[in-house]
Amino acid sequence: MRRYLIQRVLAFLPILIGVSLLVFMAIRLIPGDVITATLGTEAGMLTDTQRESLRRYYGLDRPVSEQYVNWITRAVVGDLGISTRHGKPVTELIAERFPVTLQLALMAVTLGLLVGVPLGIIAAVRYNSILDLLVRLLALAGLVMPGFLVGTLIIFVLSTVFGFLPNAGNFARFNENPGLNLQQMIFPAITLGFAFSASIMRMTRSSMLEVLGEDYVRTARSKGLRERQVVTRHALRNALIPVVTLVGVEMGYLLGGTFIIETLFSLPGLGRLLINAISQRDYALVQGATLFIAFTFVLINLVIDLLYAAVDPRISYERNRA
Amino acid sequence: MNATALSLPTEAPTRRPGAFRRLLTNLSGMVGLLLVACYLLFGLLGALGATPYPPNEQHARDRLQPPSAAYLLGTDLFGRDLASRLIAGATNSLRVAVTSVALAGLAGTLLGIVAGFAGGWVDTLLMRVMDVFFAFPTLLLALVVVTVLGPGLENAIIAIAIVYTPIFARVARAPVLAVKQMEFVTAARCIGSSAIRVLLRHVLPNTLAPLIVQISLALSWSLLTEAGLSFLGLGTVPPMASWGVMLNEHRALAENAPWLIIYPGLAIALAVLGFNLLGDGLRDVLDPRVQGRRGR
């Protein structure tokens, strides 16, 4: 088990290096250079000496490989540079905003699972009934309606029917004012969780249907167990394995979804920070935030991978997966 | 298990009808095909300029008009005809979707087939690079590309193509690995076929089924991403019509003019639904393993 753990963790190192290289190179590929791109038309007013000193300040006069090594060694100890627009260290900004995104994602995952798994089970147990049809329609709606559409509609209904604006007023953090915080976070979380619950529903339903046709379920039934017991004790545990994997896969969509949902509901999270940084050409911040989000995503996948191995007895710890 | 499973043996001896014929008898495939056809039709109308009004024409006296005989789906804040803008939006999103998926499909399939066919270090190198792209949430990767290139329709195309290339590479590689071992490939090589000929005549046709399904899903995802990027102000730039931009611009007006968000929203959802259903139908029709197991 320990050897397996070490192997899996080591396999992720080249990916992390690749991700950091890609993020680094992307910013270097910006037409012109970062100084011109940041300053825009004002760049034309720079004298050669000013430009030169700026280049030195940003380390742009060094060879690219040296720039990368400098950047990544500083990043490892938590120094991602200074945001030009905020005048603050990028790390500080990320630390400030990340809890909001994390809370949003966790609430969305919780809601998605709480709704998706039971509905998926019901649909499978009542296969081809009206209930099944309703669940499938709901799942289809979640699949085809993007987050920004669901969110826009939710805001529309809330404001016209209930006269309530979920994104009005100052944002309250959970530790400051839990009641107000939840009131502000619940609708973004529902928006984000809707699409997620749709995938969970589909996966739970199809995996449950498959498991319910297995021999050991028939055996359990023929032993005279009550249907409830057959479903919860015998079928569900096996049916949930692919659902766990799906949670990992969907995490990427969820993280991507936070960019749009945070912008839509004006939440001060990491996604909105990144979107604003992109439109304001705050490259140190774009680079830092992108690296952070991508690393988080890779780590989540690693954790899911290990969880998967822990849940599914069929996965052997000794052999590496192809 | 159900009726389809029972009917299988009677179907087996007869010649299988063509894939397209079978698609027409598949409910989700049929509905999907219909929706996609409508979408294509509107996209074509927009490209030909056959809209009720020019999409950017402002009618100062008719601002925020509800749907009427003169303006079928109402007008927006600038008095532009919503129906015309929706049609123009279909054209733009179609252009993004088709171009980006074509680029990603060609590049990805090529990379996947080469990797799978060559094997060895070529395969390892290509697939490790693809793994790095997979390590990004898809929208984040698209955002990185847009950061580098700046917003705009063409750049959105490139961004989506880059995001989707690794996915096509993976989809194309898997069947190549399987087919490579088969006897008919060995036989083709024995009679002296060149590597290129083996690839094109024997390996490529066997990767087509999963690729076609993937193309349908990629189109729906590409459409969503274009709308999402535009919604964030990083895709299609106003005043060019885009469903995502429309939703974003009209959000604040929804209370007084709900048609301004309902119709663009409906357009996005129906187009995505179409491609998804078509993808599902195609999978049912093309993948023999799915037949008789319709429990989705």
Coordinates of C-alpha atoms in Angstrom, one line a residue:
Chain A
M1 CA 0.0 0.0 0.0
R2 CA 2.7 2.4 0.9
R3 CA 4.7 1.6 -2.2
Y4 CA 1.6 2.2 -4.3
L5 CA 1.0 5.6 -2.6
I6 CA 4.6 6.7 -3.3
Q7 CA 4.3 5.5 -6.9
R8 CA 1.1 7.4 -7.6
V9 CA 2.5 10.6 -6.0
L10 CA 5.7 10.3 -8.0
A11 CA 3.7 9.9 -11.2
F12 CA 2.1 13.2 -10.6
L13 CA 5.4 15.1 -10.3
P14 CA 6.1 15.3 -14.1
I15 CA 2.6 16.5 -14.6
L16 CA 3.0 19.3 -12.1
I17 CA 6.3 20.3 -13.8
G18 CA 4.6 20.2 -17.2
V19 CA 1.7 22.3 -15.9
S20 CA 4.0 24.9 -14.5
L21 CA 6.0 25.0 -17.7
L22 CA 2.9 25.5 -19.7
V23 CA 1.6 28.3 -17.5
F24 CA 5.1 30.0 -17.6
M25 CA 5.5 29.7 -21.4
A26 CA 1.9 30.9 -22.1
I27 CA 2.7 34.3 -20.6
R28 CA 6.0 34.5 -22.5
L29 CA 4.0 33.8 -25.7
I30 CA 2.0 37.0 -25.4
P31 CA 2.6 39.1 -28.5
G32 CA 5.1 41.9 -27.8
D33 CA 6.2 41.6 -24.2
V34 CA 4.6 41.7 -20.8
I35 CA 5.6 45.3 -20.3
T36 CA 4.0 46.6 -23.5
A37 CA 0.9 44.4 -22.9
T38 CA 0.5 45.6 -19.3
L39 CA 0.9 49.3 -20.0
G40 CA -0.9 49.3 -23.3
T41 CA -0.6 52.6 -25.2
E42 CA 1.3 54.1 -22.3
A43 CA 4.2 51.8 -23.2
G44 CA 5.0 54.2 -26.0
M45 CA 5.8 56.9 -23.5
L46 CA 8.6 54.9 -21.9
T47 CA 12.2 55.9 -22.6
D48 CA 14.7 53.2 -23.4
T49 CA 16.3 53.4 -20.0
Q50 CA 12.9 53.1 -18.3
R51 CA 12.0 50.2 -20.4
E52 CA 15.4 48.6 -19.7
S53 CA 15.0 49.0 -16.0
L54 CA 11.5 47.6 -16.1
R55 CA 12.8 44.6 -18.0
R56 CA 15.4 44.1 -15.4
Y57 CA 12.9 44.5 -12.6
Y58 CA 10.7 41.7 -14.1
G59 CA 13.8 39.6 -14.8
L60 CA 13.0 39.7 -18.6
D61 CA 16.7 40.4 -19.4
R62 CA 17.7 36.9 -18.2
P63 CA 17.6 33.8 -20.4
V64 CA 14.1 32.1 -20.5
S65 CA 15.3 28.9 -18.7
E66 CA 16.8 31.0 -15.9
Q67 CA 13.5 33.0 -15.6
Y68 CA 11.6 29.7 -15.3
V69 CA 13.9 28.3 -12.6
N70 CA 13.7 31.6 -10.7
W71 CA 10.0 31.7 -11.0
I72 CA 9.3 28.1 -10.0
T73 CA 11.8 28.1 -7.1
R74 CA 10.1 31.2 -5.7
A75 CA 6.7 29.7 -6.3
V76 CA 7.6 26.6 -4.4
V77 CA 8.2 28.7 -1.2
G78 CA 5.0 30.6 -1.8
D79 CA 6.3 33.7 -3.6
L80 CA 4.3 34.2 -6.8
G81 CA 5.3 37.9 -7.4
I82 CA 3.3 41.1 -7.0
S83 CA 0.0 41.8 -8.7
T84 CA 0.4 45.0 -10.7
R85 CA -3.2 46.1 -10.3
H86 CA -3.7 45.3 -6.6
G87 CA -0.2 46.2 -5.5
K88 CA -0.3 43.1 -3.2
P89 CA 1.6 39.8 -3.3
V90 CA -0.3 37.3 -5.5
T91 CA -0.1 34.7 -2.7
E92 CA -1.9 37.0 -0.3
L93 CA -4.7 37.6 -2.9
I94 CA -5.1 33.9 -3.5
A95 CA -5.2 33.2 0.2
E96 CA -7.9 35.9 0.6
R97 CA -10.1 34.6 -2.2
F98 CA -9.6 30.9 -2.2
P99 CA -11.8 30.1 0.9
V100 CA -14.8 31.6 -1.0
T101 CA -14.3 29.4 -4.0
L102 CA -13.6 26.4 -1.8
Q103 CA -16.8 27.0 0.1
L104 CA -18.8 27.4 -3.1
A105 CA -17.3 24.2 -4.6
L106 CA -17.9 22.2 -1.4
M107 CA -21.5 23.4 -1.1
A108 CA -22.1 22.6 -4.7
V109 CA -20.6 19.1 -4.4
T110 CA -22.6 18.4 -1.2
L111 CA -25.9 19.6 -2.8
G112 CA -25.1 17.7 -6.0
L113 CA -24.5 14.4 -4.2
L114 CA -27.5 14.9 -1.8
V115 CA -29.8 15.4 -4.8
G116 CA -28.1 13.3 -7.4
V117 CA -27.5 10.0 -5.7
P118 CA -30.9 9.4 -4.1
L119 CA -32.7 10.5 -7.3
G120 CA -30.4 8.2 -9.4
I121 CA -31.2 5.3 -7.1
I122 CA -34.9 5.9 -7.2
A123 CA -34.8 6.1 -11.0
A124 CA -33.0 2.8 -11.3
V125 CA -35.2 1.0 -8.8
R126 CA -38.3 2.3 -10.5
Y127 CA -36.9 1.7 -14.0
N128 CA -39.1 3.0 -16.8
S129 CA -41.7 4.5 -14.5
I130 CA -42.9 8.1 -14.5
L131 CA -40.4 8.9 -11.7
D132 CA -37.6 7.5 -13.8
L133 CA -38.7 9.7 -16.7
L134 CA -38.8 12.8 -14.5
V135 CA -35.4 12.1 -13.2
R136 CA -34.0 11.6 -16.7
L137 CA -35.6 14.8 -17.9
L138 CA -34.1 16.7 -14.9
A139 CA -30.7 15.2 -15.6
L140 CA -31.0 16.2 -19.3
A141 CA -31.9 19.7 -18.3
G142 CA -28.8 19.9 -16.1
L143 CA -26.7 18.7 -18.9
V144 CA -27.8 21.1 -21.6
M145 CA -28.3 24.3 -19.4
P146 CA -24.9 25.9 -18.8
G147 CA -24.3 27.5 -15.4
F148 CA -24.6 31.0 -16.5
L149 CA -28.0 30.3 -18.0
V150 CA -29.2 28.5 -14.8
G151 CA -27.8 31.3 -12.7
T152 CA -29.4 34.1 -14.8
L153 CA -32.7 32.4 -14.6
I154 CA -32.4 31.9 -10.8
I155 CA -31.6 35.5 -10.3
F156 CA -34.5 36.5 -12.6
V157 CA -37.0 34.4 -10.7
L158 CA -35.7 35.5 -7.3
S159 CA -35.8 39.2 -8.2
T160 CA -39.2 39.3 -10.0
V161 CA -41.2 36.8 -8.0
F162 CA -39.6 37.2 -4.6
G163 CA -38.1 40.7 -4.8
F164 CA -34.9 39.2 -3.5
L165 CA -31.4 40.0 -4.9
P166 CA -29.0 37.3 -3.9
N167 CA -25.9 39.3 -4.9
A168 CA -26.9 42.6 -3.3
G169 CA -24.8 44.2 -0.5
N170 CA -21.4 43.5 0.8
F171 CA -20.1 39.9 0.9
A172 CA -20.1 38.4 4.3
R173 CA -17.6 35.6 5.1
F174 CA -18.8 32.6 6.9
N175 CA -16.8 33.3 10.1
E176 CA -18.1 36.8 10.2
N177 CA -21.8 36.3 9.7
P178 CA -22.7 32.7 9.0
G179 CA -26.4 33.4 8.4
L180 CA -25.9 36.1 5.8
N181 CA -23.0 34.2 4.3
L182 CA -25.2 31.1 3.7
Q183 CA -28.0 33.3 2.3
Q184 CA -25.5 34.8 -0.2
M185 CA -23.9 31.5 -1.1
I186 CA -26.8 29.1 -1.3
F187 CA -28.1 30.2 -4.8
P188 CA -24.6 30.2 -6.4
A189 CA -24.1 26.8 -4.9
I190 CA -27.4 25.5 -6.3
T191 CA -26.5 26.9 -9.7
L192 CA -23.2 25.2 -9.7
G193 CA -24.5 22.0 -8.1
F194 CA -27.3 21.6 -10.7
A195 CA -25.2 20.5 -13.6
F196 CA -23.1 18.4 -11.2
S197 CA -26.1 16.6 -9.7
A198 CA -27.3 15.9 -13.3
S199 CA -24.1 14.0 -14.0
I200 CA -24.3 12.2 -10.7
M201 CA -27.9 11.3 -11.3
R202 CA -27.1 9.8 -14.7
M203 CA -24.1 7.9 -13.5
T204 CA -25.8 6.6 -10.3
R205 CA -28.8 5.4 -12.3
S206 CA -26.9 3.6 -15.0
S207 CA -24.4 2.0 -12.6
M208 CA -27.3 1.0 -10.3
L209 CA -29.2 -0.6 -13.2
E210 CA -26.1 -2.5 -14.2
V211 CA -25.5 -3.8 -10.6
L212 CA -29.2 -4.7 -10.0
G213 CA -28.9 -7.2 -12.9
E214 CA -25.9 -9.0 -11.3
D215 CA -26.0 -12.5 -9.9
Y216 CA -25.2 -11.5 -6.3
V217 CA -28.2 -9.2 -6.2
R218 CA -30.4 -12.1 -7.4
T219 CA -28.8 -14.3 -4.7
A220 CA -29.5 -11.6 -2.1
R221 CA -33.1 -11.4 -3.3
S222 CA -33.6 -15.2 -3.3
K223 CA -32.3 -15.4 0.2
G224 CA -35.5 -13.5 1.0
L225 CA -33.9 -10.2 2.0
R226 CA -36.2 -7.2 1.8
E227 CA -35.8 -5.1 -1.3
R228 CA -34.6 -2.1 0.7
Q229 CA -31.8 -4.2 2.2
V230 CA -30.8 -5.6 -1.2
V231 CA -30.6 -2.1 -2.7
T232 CA -28.8 -0.4 0.2
R233 CA -26.5 -3.2 1.4
H234 CA -25.7 -5.1 -1.7
A235 CA -26.3 -3.0 -4.8
L236 CA -25.5 0.5 -3.7
R237 CA -22.0 0.0 -2.4
N238 CA -20.8 -1.5 -5.7
A239 CA -22.8 1.0 -7.8
L240 CA -21.1 3.9 -6.1
I241 CA -17.6 3.1 -7.3
P242 CA -18.0 4.8 -10.7
V243 CA -19.8 7.7 -9.0
V244 CA -16.7 8.3 -6.9
T245 CA -14.6 8.5 -10.1
L246 CA -17.1 10.8 -11.7
V247 CA -16.7 13.2 -8.7
G248 CA -13.1 13.6 -9.6
V249 CA -13.7 14.0 -13.3
E250 CA -16.4 16.6 -12.7
M251 CA -14.2 18.6 -10.3
G252 CA -12.6 20.2 -13.3
Y253 CA -16.0 21.4 -14.6
L254 CA -16.9 22.5 -11.2
L255 CA -13.7 24.6 -10.8
G256 CA -14.3 26.0 -14.3
G257 CA -17.9 26.7 -13.4
T258 CA -16.8 28.8 -10.4
F259 CA -15.3 31.4 -12.8
I260 CA -18.6 32.1 -14.3
I261 CA -20.8 31.7 -11.2
E262 CA -18.6 34.0 -9.1
T263 CA -18.7 36.6 -11.8
L264 CA -22.5 36.2 -12.2
F265 CA -23.2 36.4 -8.5
S266 CA -20.4 38.9 -7.7
L267 CA -18.7 36.6 -5.2
P268 CA -15.1 37.6 -4.2
G269 CA -13.6 34.2 -5.1
L270 CA -10.6 33.0 -6.9
G271 CA -12.4 32.6 -10.2
R272 CA -13.6 36.1 -10.4
L273 CA -10.1 37.3 -9.4
L274 CA -8.7 35.4 -12.3
I275 CA -11.3 36.7 -14.8
N276 CA -10.7 40.3 -13.7
A277 CA -6.9 39.7 -13.9
I278 CA -7.2 38.5 -17.5
S279 CA -9.3 41.5 -18.6
Q280 CA -6.9 43.9 -16.7
R281 CA -3.8 42.2 -18.1
D282 CA -2.4 41.6 -14.6
Y283 CA -0.1 38.9 -15.7
A284 CA 1.7 38.0 -12.4
L285 CA -1.8 37.4 -11.0
V286 CA -3.0 35.4 -14.0
Q287 CA 0.1 33.2 -13.9
G288 CA -0.1 32.7 -10.1
A289 CA -3.8 32.1 -10.0
T290 CA -3.7 29.7 -13.0
L291 CA -0.9 27.7 -11.5
F292 CA -2.7 27.5 -8.1
I293 CA -6.0 26.4 -9.7
A294 CA -4.3 23.8 -11.9
F295 CA -2.2 22.4 -9.1
T296 CA -5.3 22.2 -6.9
F297 CA -7.1 20.3 -9.7
V298 CA -4.2 17.9 -10.1
L299 CA -4.1 17.3 -6.3
I300 CA -7.8 16.6 -6.2
N301 CA -7.4 14.0 -8.9
L302 CA -4.6 12.4 -7.0
V303 CA -6.7 12.2 -3.9
I304 CA -9.6 10.8 -5.9
D305 CA -7.3 8.3 -7.4
L306 CA -6.1 7.1 -4.0
L307 CA -9.7 7.1 -2.7
Y308 CA -10.7 5.0 -5.6
A309 CA -8.0 2.5 -4.8
A310 CA -9.2 2.4 -1.2
V311 CA -12.9 1.9 -2.1
D312 CA -12.5 -0.7 -4.9
P313 CA -11.0 -3.9 -3.7
R314 CA -10.4 -5.0 -7.3
I315 CA -7.6 -2.5 -7.8
S316 CA -4.4 -4.0 -6.8
Y317 CA -1.8 -1.8 -5.1
E318 CA 1.1 -3.6 -6.7
R319 CA 0.6 -3.1 -10.4
N320 CA 0.7 0.3 -12.0
R321 CA -2.3 1.2 -14.0
A322 CA -1.6 1.5 -17.7
Chain B
M1 CA -33.6 -7.9 -19.6
N2 CA -36.1 -5.9 -21.7
A3 CA -37.7 -6.0 -25.1
T4 CA -34.7 -4.8 -27.1
A5 CA -32.6 -7.7 -25.7
L6 CA -35.2 -10.2 -26.8
S7 CA -35.5 -8.8 -30.3
L8 CA -31.8 -9.1 -30.9
P9 CA -31.7 -12.6 -32.2
T10 CA -34.3 -12.0 -34.8
E11 CA -32.4 -9.0 -36.1
A12 CA -29.1 -10.7 -36.3
P13 CA -29.5 -12.9 -39.4
T14 CA -30.8 -10.0 -41.6
R15 CA -28.4 -7.6 -43.1
R16 CA -27.9 -4.6 -40.8
P17 CA -29.4 -1.5 -42.3
G18 CA -27.2 1.5 -42.9
A19 CA -26.1 3.5 -39.9
F20 CA -28.1 6.5 -41.0
R21 CA -31.3 4.4 -41.4
R22 CA -30.8 3.0 -37.9
L23 CA -30.3 6.5 -36.6
L24 CA -33.7 7.5 -37.9
T25 CA -35.4 4.8 -35.9
N26 CA -33.6 5.8 -32.7
L27 CA -35.7 8.3 -30.8
S28 CA -32.9 10.4 -29.2
G29 CA -30.9 10.3 -32.4
M30 CA -34.0 11.4 -34.4
V31 CA -34.8 14.3 -32.1
G32 CA -31.2 15.3 -31.9
L33 CA -30.9 15.3 -35.7
L34 CA -33.9 17.5 -36.0
L35 CA -32.7 20.0 -33.5
V36 CA -29.2 20.1 -35.1
A37 CA -30.8 20.5 -38.5
C38 CA -32.8 23.5 -37.2
Y39 CA -29.6 25.0 -35.8
L40 CA -27.7 24.5 -39.0
L41 CA -30.6 26.0 -41.0
F42 CA -30.6 29.2 -38.8
G43 CA -26.8 29.3 -39.0
L44 CA -27.1 29.2 -42.8
L45 CA -29.8 31.8 -42.9
G46 CA -27.6 34.1 -40.8
A47 CA -24.6 33.5 -43.0
L48 CA -26.7 34.4 -46.1
G49 CA -27.9 37.6 -44.3
A50 CA -31.5 36.3 -44.5
T51 CA -32.6 37.8 -41.2
P52 CA -35.9 39.8 -40.7
Y53 CA -33.7 43.0 -40.0
P54 CA -30.0 43.6 -40.2
P55 CA -28.8 42.2 -36.8
N56 CA -27.0 45.4 -35.8
E57 CA -29.7 47.8 -37.0
Q58 CA -30.9 50.0 -34.2
H59 CA -34.5 51.1 -34.1
A60 CA -34.4 54.0 -31.7
R61 CA -38.2 54.3 -31.3
D62 CA -38.7 50.6 -30.7
R63 CA -36.5 49.9 -27.7
L64 CA -37.3 47.0 -25.4
Q65 CA -40.4 46.1 -27.4
P66 CA -42.1 42.8 -26.3
P67 CA -42.6 40.2 -29.0
S68 CA -45.0 41.4 -31.7
A69 CA -45.8 41.0 -35.4
A70 CA -43.2 43.5 -36.3
Y71 CA -40.5 42.1 -34.0
L72 CA -41.2 38.4 -33.6
L73 CA -39.1 37.9 -30.5
G74 CA -39.1 41.6 -29.3
T75 CA -36.2 44.1 -29.3
D76 CA -33.3 44.9 -27.0
L77 CA -32.1 48.0 -25.3
F78 CA -30.9 49.6 -28.6
G79 CA -34.0 48.6 -30.5
R80 CA -32.3 45.8 -32.3
D81 CA -34.5 42.9 -33.5
L82 CA -33.9 39.9 -31.1
A83 CA -34.9 37.3 -33.7
S84 CA -32.3 38.7 -36.2
R85 CA -29.6 38.8 -33.6
L86 CA -30.4 35.2 -32.5
I87 CA -30.0 34.0 -36.1
A88 CA -26.8 36.0 -36.4
G89 CA -25.7 34.5 -33.1
A90 CA -26.4 31.0 -34.5
T91 CA -24.1 31.7 -37.4
N92 CA -21.3 32.9 -35.2
S93 CA -21.5 30.1 -32.7
L94 CA -21.8 27.6 -35.6
R95 CA -18.6 29.1 -37.1
V96 CA -16.8 28.8 -33.8
A97 CA -18.0 25.3 -33.1
V98 CA -17.4 23.8 -36.6
T99 CA -14.0 25.4 -37.1
S100 CA -12.7 24.6 -33.7
V101 CA -13.9 21.0 -33.7
A102 CA -12.5 20.5 -37.2
L103 CA -9.1 21.8 -36.1
A104 CA -9.1 19.8 -32.9
G105 CA -10.5 16.7 -34.7
L106 CA -7.8 16.8 -37.4
A107 CA -4.9 17.6 -35.1
G108 CA -6.0 15.3 -32.3
T109 CA -6.8 12.3 -34.5
L110 CA -3.5 12.7 -36.3
L111 CA -1.6 12.9 -33.0
G112 CA -3.6 10.0 -31.5
I113 CA -3.2 7.7 -34.5
V114 CA 0.5 8.5 -34.8
A115 CA 1.1 7.9 -31.1
G116 CA -0.9 4.6 -31.1
F117 CA 0.6 3.3 -34.4
A118 CA 4.2 4.3 -33.7
G119 CA 4.2 3.2 -30.0
G120 CA 7.4 3.3 -28.0
W121 CA 8.9 6.7 -27.1
V122 CA 6.8 8.6 -29.6
D123 CA 3.7 7.4 -27.9
T124 CA 5.0 8.0 -24.4
L125 CA 6.1 11.5 -25.3
L126 CA 2.9 12.6 -27.1
M127 CA 0.7 11.1 -24.4
R128 CA 2.6 12.7 -21.5
V129 CA 2.3 16.1 -23.2
M130 CA -1.4 15.4 -23.6
D131 CA -1.6 14.6 -19.9
V132 CA -0.3 18.0 -19.0
F133 CA -3.2 19.5 -21.0
F134 CA -5.6 17.2 -19.2
A135 CA -4.3 18.5 -15.9
F136 CA -6.2 21.8 -16.5
P137 CA -9.9 22.2 -16.0
T138 CA -11.1 22.7 -19.6
L139 CA -12.4 26.3 -19.1
L140 CA -9.2 27.3 -17.4
L141 CA -7.1 26.1 -20.3
A142 CA -9.3 28.0 -22.7
L143 CA -8.9 31.1 -20.5
V144 CA -5.1 30.7 -20.6
V145 CA -5.2 30.7 -24.4
V146 CA -7.5 33.8 -24.4
T147 CA -5.1 35.5 -22.0
V148 CA -2.3 35.0 -24.5
L149 CA -4.2 35.9 -27.7
G150 CA -6.8 38.3 -26.4
P151 CA -10.6 38.1 -26.7
G152 CA -12.3 37.7 -30.1
L153 CA -14.1 35.1 -32.2
E154 CA -11.0 33.8 -33.9
N155 CA -9.1 33.5 -30.7
A156 CA -12.0 31.6 -29.1
I157 CA -11.8 29.2 -32.0
I158 CA -8.1 28.6 -31.3
A159 CA -8.7 28.3 -27.6
I160 CA -11.4 25.7 -28.0
A161 CA -9.4 23.8 -30.6
I162 CA -6.4 23.6 -28.2
V163 CA -8.5 22.3 -25.3
Y164 CA -10.2 19.6 -27.4
T165 CA -7.1 18.3 -29.3
P166 CA -5.9 16.1 -26.4
I167 CA -9.4 14.6 -26.1
F168 CA -9.5 13.6 -29.7
A169 CA -6.0 12.3 -29.4
R170 CA -7.1 9.9 -26.6
V171 CA -10.2 8.9 -28.4
A172 CA -8.4 8.1 -31.6
R173 CA -5.4 6.3 -30.0
A174 CA -7.4 3.7 -28.1
P175 CA -8.9 1.8 -31.1
V176 CA -5.5 2.1 -33.0
L177 CA -3.9 0.2 -30.2
A178 CA -6.5 -2.5 -30.4
V179 CA -6.6 -2.7 -34.2
K180 CA -2.8 -2.7 -34.6
Q181 CA -2.7 -6.2 -33.1
M182 CA -5.4 -7.6 -35.4
E183 CA -4.6 -10.1 -38.1
F184 CA -5.9 -8.1 -41.0
V185 CA -3.4 -5.4 -40.2
T186 CA -0.6 -8.0 -40.0
A187 CA -1.9 -9.4 -43.3
A188 CA -1.9 -6.0 -45.0
R189 CA 1.7 -5.5 -43.9
C190 CA 2.7 -9.0 -45.1
I191 CA 1.5 -8.3 -48.6
G192 CA 3.7 -5.2 -48.6
S193 CA 1.4 -2.3 -47.9
S194 CA 3.2 0.8 -46.8
A195 CA 2.7 2.1 -43.3
I196 CA 0.7 5.1 -44.6
R197 CA -1.6 2.8 -46.6
V198 CA -2.1 0.5 -43.6
L199 CA -3.0 3.6 -41.5
L200 CA -5.4 5.1 -43.9
R201 CA -7.1 2.0 -45.3
H202 CA -7.1 -0.3 -42.3
V203 CA -6.6 1.6 -39.1
L204 CA -8.4 4.9 -39.6
P205 CA -11.8 3.4 -40.6
N206 CA -11.8 1.5 -37.3
T207 CA -11.4 4.6 -35.3
L208 CA -14.2 6.4 -37.0
A209 CA -17.2 5.3 -34.9
P210 CA -15.9 6.6 -31.5
L211 CA -14.6 9.8 -33.3
I212 CA -18.0 10.5 -34.8
V213 CA -19.6 10.3 -31.4
Q214 CA -16.9 12.5 -30.0
I215 CA -17.4 15.1 -32.7
S216 CA -21.1 15.5 -31.8
L217 CA -20.2 15.9 -28.1
A218 CA -17.3 18.2 -29.0
L219 CA -19.7 20.5 -31.0
S220 CA -22.0 20.8 -28.0
W221 CA -19.1 21.5 -25.7
S222 CA -17.6 24.0 -28.1
L223 CA -20.9 25.8 -28.4
L224 CA -21.2 26.0 -24.6
T225 CA -17.6 27.3 -24.2
E226 CA -18.1 30.0 -26.8
A227 CA -21.2 31.1 -25.0
G228 CA -19.4 30.9 -21.7
L229 CA -16.3 32.9 -22.9
S230 CA -18.6 35.5 -24.5
F231 CA -20.6 35.7 -21.3
L232 CA -17.4 36.5 -19.5
G233 CA -16.6 39.1 -22.1
L234 CA -13.6 37.1 -23.4
G235 CA -15.1 35.5 -26.5
T236 CA -17.1 37.1 -29.2
V237 CA -16.9 40.9 -28.8
P238 CA -20.0 43.2 -29.0
P239 CA -21.6 44.4 -31.2
M240 CA -21.2 41.1 -33.0
A241 CA -24.2 38.9 -32.0
S242 CA -23.5 36.0 -29.7
W243 CA -25.9 34.1 -27.5
G244 CA -23.5 34.3 -24.5
V245 CA -23.0 38.1 -24.9
M246 CA -26.8 38.6 -25.2
L247 CA -27.4 36.8 -22.0
N248 CA -24.8 38.8 -20.2
E249 CA -25.8 42.1 -21.6
H250 CA -29.5 41.6 -20.9
R251 CA -29.2 40.2 -17.4
A252 CA -29.9 43.5 -15.8
L253 CA -33.0 44.1 -18.0
A254 CA -34.5 40.7 -17.4
E255 CA -37.1 42.0 -14.9
N256 CA -38.7 44.3 -17.5
A257 CA -37.9 42.4 -20.6
P258 CA -37.7 38.7 -19.8
W259 CA -37.8 37.7 -23.4
L260 CA -34.3 39.1 -23.7
I261 CA -32.8 36.3 -21.6
I262 CA -35.4 33.6 -22.2
Y263 CA -34.9 33.2 -26.0
P264 CA -31.1 33.3 -26.1
G265 CA -31.1 30.8 -23.1
L266 CA -33.6 28.6 -25.0
A267 CA -31.4 28.8 -28.1
I268 CA -28.3 27.6 -26.3
A269 CA -30.1 24.9 -24.4
L270 CA -31.8 23.5 -27.5
A271 CA -28.6 23.5 -29.6
V272 CA -26.7 21.8 -26.9
L273 CA -29.6 19.3 -26.4
G274 CA -29.5 18.6 -30.1
F275 CA -25.9 17.7 -30.2
N276 CA -26.1 15.6 -27.0
L277 CA -29.1 13.6 -28.2
L278 CA -27.5 13.1 -31.6
G279 CA -24.3 12.0 -29.9
D280 CA -26.3 9.5 -27.7
G281 CA -28.1 8.2 -30.8
L282 CA -24.9 7.8 -32.8
R283 CA -23.4 5.9 -30.0
D284 CA -26.4 3.5 -29.8
V285 CA -26.2 3.0 -33.6
L286 CA -22.5 2.8 -34.1
D287 CA -21.3 1.0 -31.0
P288 CA -22.4 -2.6 -31.1
R289 CA -21.7 -3.1 -27.4
V290 CA -24.4 -0.6 -26.5
Q291 CA -27.2 -2.3 -28.4
G292 CA -29.6 -4.2 -26.3
R293 CA -28.4 -2.4 -23.2
R294 CA -30.4 0.8 -23.5
G295 CA -30.4 1.4 -19.7
R296 CA -29.3 5.0 -19.8

